[in-house]
Coordinates of C-alpha atoms in Angstrom, one line a residue:
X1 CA 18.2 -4.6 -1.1
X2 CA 19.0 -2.9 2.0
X3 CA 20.3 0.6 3.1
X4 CA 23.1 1.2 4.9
X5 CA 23.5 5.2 4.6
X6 CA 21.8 7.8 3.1
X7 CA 23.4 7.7 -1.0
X8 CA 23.9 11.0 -1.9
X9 CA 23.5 13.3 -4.4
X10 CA 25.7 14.2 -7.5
X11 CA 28.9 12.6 -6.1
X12 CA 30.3 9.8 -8.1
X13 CA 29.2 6.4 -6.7
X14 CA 30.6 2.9 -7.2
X15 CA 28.5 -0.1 -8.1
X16 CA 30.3 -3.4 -7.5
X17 CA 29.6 -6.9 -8.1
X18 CA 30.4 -10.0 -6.3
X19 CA 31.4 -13.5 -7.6
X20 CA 28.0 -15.0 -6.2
X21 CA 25.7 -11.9 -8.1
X22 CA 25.6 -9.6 -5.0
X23 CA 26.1 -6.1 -5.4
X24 CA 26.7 -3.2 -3.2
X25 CA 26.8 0.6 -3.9
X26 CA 29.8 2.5 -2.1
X27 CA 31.4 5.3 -1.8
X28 CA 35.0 5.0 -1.9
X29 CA 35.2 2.7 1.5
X30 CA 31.7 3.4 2.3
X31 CA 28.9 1.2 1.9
X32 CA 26.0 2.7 1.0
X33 CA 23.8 0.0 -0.3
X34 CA 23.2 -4.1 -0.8
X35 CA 21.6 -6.0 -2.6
X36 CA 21.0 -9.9 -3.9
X37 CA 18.6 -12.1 -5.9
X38 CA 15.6 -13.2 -4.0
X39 CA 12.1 -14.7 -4.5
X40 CA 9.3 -15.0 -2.6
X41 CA 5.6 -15.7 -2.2
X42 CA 2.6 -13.7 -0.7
X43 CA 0.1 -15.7 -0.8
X44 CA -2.3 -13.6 1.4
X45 CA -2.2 -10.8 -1.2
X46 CA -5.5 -8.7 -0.7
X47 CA -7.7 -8.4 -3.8
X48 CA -8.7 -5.1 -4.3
X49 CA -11.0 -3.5 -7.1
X50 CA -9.9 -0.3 -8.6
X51 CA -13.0 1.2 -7.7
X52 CA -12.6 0.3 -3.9
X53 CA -9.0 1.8 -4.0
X54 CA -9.8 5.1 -5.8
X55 CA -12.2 5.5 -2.7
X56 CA -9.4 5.1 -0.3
X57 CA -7.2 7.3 -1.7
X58 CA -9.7 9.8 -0.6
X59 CA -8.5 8.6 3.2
X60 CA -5.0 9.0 3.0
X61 CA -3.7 10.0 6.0
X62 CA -1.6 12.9 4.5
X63 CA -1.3 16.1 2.8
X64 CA 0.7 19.1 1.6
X65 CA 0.3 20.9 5.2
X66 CA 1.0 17.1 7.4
X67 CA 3.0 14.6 5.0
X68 CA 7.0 14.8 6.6
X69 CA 8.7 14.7 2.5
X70 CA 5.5 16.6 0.9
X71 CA 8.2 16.1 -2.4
X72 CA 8.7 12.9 -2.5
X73 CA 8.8 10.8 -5.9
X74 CA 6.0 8.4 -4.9
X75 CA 3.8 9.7 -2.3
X76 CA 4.2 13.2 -2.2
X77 CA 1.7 15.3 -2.6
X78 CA 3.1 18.7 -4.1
X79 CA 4.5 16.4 -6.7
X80 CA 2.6 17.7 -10.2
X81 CA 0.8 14.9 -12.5
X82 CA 3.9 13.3 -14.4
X83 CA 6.5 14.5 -12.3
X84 CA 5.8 12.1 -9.2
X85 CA 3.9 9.2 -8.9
X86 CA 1.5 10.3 -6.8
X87 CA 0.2 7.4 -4.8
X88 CA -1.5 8.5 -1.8
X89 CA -2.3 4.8 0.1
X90 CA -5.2 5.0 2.7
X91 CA -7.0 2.4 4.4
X92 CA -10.1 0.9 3.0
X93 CA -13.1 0.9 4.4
X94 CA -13.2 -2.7 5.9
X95 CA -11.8 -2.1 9.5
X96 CA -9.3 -3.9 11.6
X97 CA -11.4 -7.0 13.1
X98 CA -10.2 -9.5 15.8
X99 CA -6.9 -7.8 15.6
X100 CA -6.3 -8.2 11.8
X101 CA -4.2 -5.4 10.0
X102 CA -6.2 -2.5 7.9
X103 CA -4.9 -2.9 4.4
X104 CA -4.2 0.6 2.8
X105 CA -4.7 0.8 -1.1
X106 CA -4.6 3.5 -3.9
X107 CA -5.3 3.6 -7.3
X108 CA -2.4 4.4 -9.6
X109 CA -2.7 4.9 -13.7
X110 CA 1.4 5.3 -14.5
X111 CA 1.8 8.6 -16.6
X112 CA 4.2 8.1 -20.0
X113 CA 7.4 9.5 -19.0
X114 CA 7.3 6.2 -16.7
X115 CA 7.7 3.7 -19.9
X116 CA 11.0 2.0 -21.1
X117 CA 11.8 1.0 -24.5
X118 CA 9.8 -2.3 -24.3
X119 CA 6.4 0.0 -23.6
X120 CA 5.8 -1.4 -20.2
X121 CA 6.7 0.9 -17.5
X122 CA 10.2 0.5 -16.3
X123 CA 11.1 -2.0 -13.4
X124 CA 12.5 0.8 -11.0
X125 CA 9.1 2.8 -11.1
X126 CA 7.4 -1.0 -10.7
X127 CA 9.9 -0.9 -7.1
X128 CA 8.8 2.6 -6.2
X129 CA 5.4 2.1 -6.5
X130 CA 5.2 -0.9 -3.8
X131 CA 7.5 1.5 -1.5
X132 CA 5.8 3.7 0.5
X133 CA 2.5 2.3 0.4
X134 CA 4.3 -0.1 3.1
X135 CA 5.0 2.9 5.3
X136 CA 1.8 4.5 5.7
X137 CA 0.3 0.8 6.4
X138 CA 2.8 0.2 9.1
X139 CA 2.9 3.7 10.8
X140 CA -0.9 3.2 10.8
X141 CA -0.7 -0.3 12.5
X142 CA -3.4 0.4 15.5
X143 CA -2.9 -3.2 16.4
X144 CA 0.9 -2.9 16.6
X145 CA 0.9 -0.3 18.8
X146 CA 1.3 2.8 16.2
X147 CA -0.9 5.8 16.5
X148 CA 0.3 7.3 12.9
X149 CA 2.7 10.4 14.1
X150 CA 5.3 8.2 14.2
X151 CA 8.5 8.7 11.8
X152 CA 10.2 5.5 10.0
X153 CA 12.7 5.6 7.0
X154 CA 13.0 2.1 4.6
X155 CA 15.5 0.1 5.6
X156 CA 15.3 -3.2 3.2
X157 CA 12.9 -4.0 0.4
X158 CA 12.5 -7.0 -1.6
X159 CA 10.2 -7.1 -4.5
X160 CA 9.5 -9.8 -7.1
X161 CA 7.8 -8.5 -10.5
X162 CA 5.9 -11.2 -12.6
X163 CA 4.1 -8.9 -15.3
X164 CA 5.0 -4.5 -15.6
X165 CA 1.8 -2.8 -16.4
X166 CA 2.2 -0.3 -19.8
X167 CA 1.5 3.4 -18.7
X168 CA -2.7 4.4 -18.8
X169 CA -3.1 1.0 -17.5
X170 CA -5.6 1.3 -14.4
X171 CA -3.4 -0.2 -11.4
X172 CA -3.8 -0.8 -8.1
X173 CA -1.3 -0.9 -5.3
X174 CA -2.3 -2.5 -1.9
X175 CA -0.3 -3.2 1.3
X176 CA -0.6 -4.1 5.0
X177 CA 1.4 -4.6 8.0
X178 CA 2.6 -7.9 9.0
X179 CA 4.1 -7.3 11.9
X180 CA 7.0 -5.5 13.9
X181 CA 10.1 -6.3 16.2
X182 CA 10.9 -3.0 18.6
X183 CA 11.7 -0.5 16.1
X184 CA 11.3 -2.8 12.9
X185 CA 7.6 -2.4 11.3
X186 CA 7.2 -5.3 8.6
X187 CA 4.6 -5.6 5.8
X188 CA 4.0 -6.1 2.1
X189 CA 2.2 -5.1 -0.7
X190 CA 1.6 -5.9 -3.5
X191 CA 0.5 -4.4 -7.7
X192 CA -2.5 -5.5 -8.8
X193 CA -4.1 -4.8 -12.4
X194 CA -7.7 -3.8 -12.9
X195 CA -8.7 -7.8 -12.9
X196 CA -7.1 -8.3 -9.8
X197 CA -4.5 -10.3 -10.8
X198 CA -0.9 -9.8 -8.9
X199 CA 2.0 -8.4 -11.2
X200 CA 4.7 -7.7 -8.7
X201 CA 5.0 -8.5 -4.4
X202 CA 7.4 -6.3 -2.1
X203 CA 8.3 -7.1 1.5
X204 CA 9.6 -3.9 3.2
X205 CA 11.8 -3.4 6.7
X206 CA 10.6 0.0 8.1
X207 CA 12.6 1.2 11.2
X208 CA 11.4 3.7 13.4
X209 CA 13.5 6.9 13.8
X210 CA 13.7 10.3 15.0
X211 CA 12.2 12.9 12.9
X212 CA 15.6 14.7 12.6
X213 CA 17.5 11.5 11.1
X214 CA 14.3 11.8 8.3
X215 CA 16.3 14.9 6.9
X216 CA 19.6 13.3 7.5
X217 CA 20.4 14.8 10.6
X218 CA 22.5 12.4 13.3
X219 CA 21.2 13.4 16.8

């Protein structure tokens, strides 16, 4: 999926579908959104213990007073328990060595009002969860030449999801950097149940921006 525009709020939008399964979201002439079928593998994917990733959540690099969208769905912190998924990512403890990225993790137990009718919590919130993690691993890329105050919006995401975790499952979500291209900051993370084993990859296109085009403001 990739962004094109900011979709807005309470205005009737159009979802259309193309002969070959792609989609895009418009409104009226505008495109808004893209999207198309795609798999892929990860097969660096970082295993993380629950335990190790409920410590790192105590070094997330943001709170109520710094984080830029303090209310956002996934990582924000003045989100309430079951209103937001509160996933704050930090690093763990194992430093950046011989220029190898610092993988960021959190631990992540979905609340109820996250399940769909099958029980297992609902693909979309499966999506949101490997979101931002991506961000605060590539804005605190040391070896890419980041120093963490910087501001980047999601511009493309692809995820693949092999098993959904039910909610009150103990999760994990991990991610890391894998690179960047001028203003484009890669990486990809990855859900991880409390064995360890993989139920859904992303891979995330970050692009740097100005902190006014964060709010929707064009300089």
């Amino acid at each position: 999926m990739t962004l094109h525009a900011p979709p807005p709020l309470e205005r009737p939008l159009d979802i259309l579908t193309g002969d070959g399964g792609d989609v895009e979201l418009r409104e009226g002439d505008r495109l808004l959104a893209s999207a198309r079928a795609a798999r892929f593998d990860a097969p660096d994917v970082p295993r993380v213990s629950y335990e190790a990733a409920a410590e790192a959540v105590g070094r997330t690099p943001y709170d109520e007073q710094t984080h830029n969208l303090p209310t956002c769905f996934v990582c924000g912190p003045a989100r309430a328990q079951g209103d937001g998924l509160r996933i704050f990512a930090g690093p763990l403890q194992t430093a950046s060595i011989l220029g190898r990225p610092v993988v960021f993790a959190a631990a992540w137990v979905p609340h109820g009002s996250l399940s769909c009718e099958d029980g297992y919590v609902a693909p979309e919130f499966v999506w949101a969860a490997l979101d931002c993690p991506t961000g605060y691993c590539s804005v605190g890329a040391r070896h890419l030449g980041l120093n963490g105050d910087e501001t980047a919006l999601l511009g493309r995401m692809a995820a693949w999801i092999d098993r959904r975790p039910r909610p009150g499952d103990r999760c994990v979500v991990a991610a890391w950097p894998t690179g960047r291209e001028g203003r484009k900051l890669f990486a990809e993370s990855a859900l991880l149940s409390s064995e360890q084993d993989v139920l859904a990859i992303a891979r995330t296109t970050w692009l740097l921006v100005d902190r006014q085009v964060q709010f929707g403001i064009r300089p």
